[in-house]
Amino acid sequence: MNFPKKSPIRIGGTQKQQLSNGQIIGSDIYLPNTPAHMADIVVNKRETKLIPNPKNYDKIEVNFIQLNSTKEITLKHNTLLTFYSDEPDENNANQPKMYRFVYYNRFLDPQS
């Protein structure tokens, strides 16, 4: 997965593509069967923020707590992000399919 050189990093259900006029549209992190734009991650020098889309914030959890507003969330090391799709889970039809990510604020060497 190639992230953009500049933030924001867009998360959503639209695959990245280049239009005939050269414009690039779509999500940097593609999550199938989710709304087209769920949230953005803005990376600054000293902090990283999750900015939920006002239309879809209720489909996002941070550390197992469902968002109840569109307030920006400052991400800290080991923050768990969960995004829910519009499709049922393969193993439990009563639950929506989910995508989970862990935010790390540094590179980790698995060999150390």
XYZ file of C-alpha atoms in Angstrom:
112
model
C 0.000 0.000 0.000
C 1.464 3.374 -0.982
C 0.481 6.314 1.154
C 0.463 9.845 -0.209
C 3.531 11.987 0.395
C 1.348 14.641 1.997
C -1.563 14.272 4.357
C -4.446 13.861 4.652
C -4.654 10.119 4.191
C -8.221 9.332 3.097
C -9.991 6.207 4.381
C -13.074 4.888 2.607
C -14.782 2.576 0.180
C -13.659 4.103 -3.113
C -10.709 2.572 -4.926
C -7.977 4.976 -5.948
C -7.916 5.780 -9.656
C -6.551 8.344 -12.068
C -9.032 10.183 -14.255
C -8.377 11.021 -17.895
C -7.527 14.612 -16.883
C -4.758 13.304 -14.570
C -6.665 13.934 -11.339
C -6.368 11.148 -8.757
C -9.499 10.303 -6.769
C -10.439 7.641 -4.234
C -9.203 6.397 -0.892
C -5.595 5.974 0.177
C -6.791 3.199 2.497
C -9.501 1.279 0.639
C -12.054 -0.583 2.767
C -14.548 -2.485 0.561
C -18.280 -2.033 1.224
C -17.806 1.048 3.383
C -18.972 4.599 2.651
C -16.854 6.418 0.057
C -15.262 8.704 2.667
C -15.155 7.534 6.271
C -12.330 9.625 7.712
C -9.012 11.320 7.105
C -5.753 10.899 8.974
C -3.748 14.110 9.154
C -0.065 13.663 9.978
C 1.702 16.679 11.437
C 5.199 17.001 12.837
C 4.248 16.365 16.469
C 0.813 14.747 16.279
C -1.505 12.678 14.143
C -5.272 13.212 14.076
C -8.206 11.159 12.894
C -10.861 13.423 11.379
C -14.146 11.524 10.933
C -16.467 12.371 8.050
C -19.590 13.971 9.611
C -21.805 11.586 7.622
C -20.090 8.389 8.801
C -18.575 8.969 12.242
C -21.013 6.442 13.777
C -19.293 3.625 11.831
C -15.947 4.236 13.582
C -14.627 3.072 16.959
C -11.485 4.237 18.730
C -10.193 1.798 21.353
C -13.553 -0.062 21.276
C -15.576 3.122 21.910
C -17.967 4.153 19.135
C -17.613 7.780 18.111
C -20.596 9.930 19.043
C -19.392 13.139 17.409
C -17.265 14.422 14.552
C -14.622 15.734 16.954
C -11.019 15.220 15.837
C -9.207 12.441 17.694
C -5.498 12.717 18.472
C -3.956 9.308 17.823
C -1.458 7.954 20.311
C 0.830 4.937 20.035
C -1.203 1.670 20.020
C -4.565 3.349 19.343
C -6.963 0.765 17.920
C -9.179 2.011 15.057
C -12.208 0.024 13.878
C -14.209 0.845 10.748
C -17.525 -0.931 10.105
C -18.773 -1.806 6.635
C -22.298 -1.964 5.252
C -21.895 -5.705 4.605
C -22.534 -8.478 7.166
C -19.615 -10.434 8.572
C -19.001 -13.819 6.913
C -18.950 -15.619 10.284
C -21.823 -13.775 11.964
C -24.616 -12.384 9.780
C -25.897 -10.296 12.718
C -22.679 -8.254 12.868
C -21.254 -5.914 10.219
C -17.885 -6.696 8.695
C -15.117 -4.650 10.324
C -11.612 -3.488 9.540
C -9.196 -2.937 12.422
C -5.924 -1.038 12.463
C -3.417 -0.208 15.166
C -1.737 3.191 14.991
C 1.990 3.125 15.694
C 3.841 6.394 15.981
C 7.248 4.892 15.263
C 8.871 2.160 13.259
C 9.301 -1.121 15.081
C 12.053 -3.620 14.309
C 10.567 -7.122 14.547
C 14.095 -8.570 14.785
C 14.984 -6.694 17.984
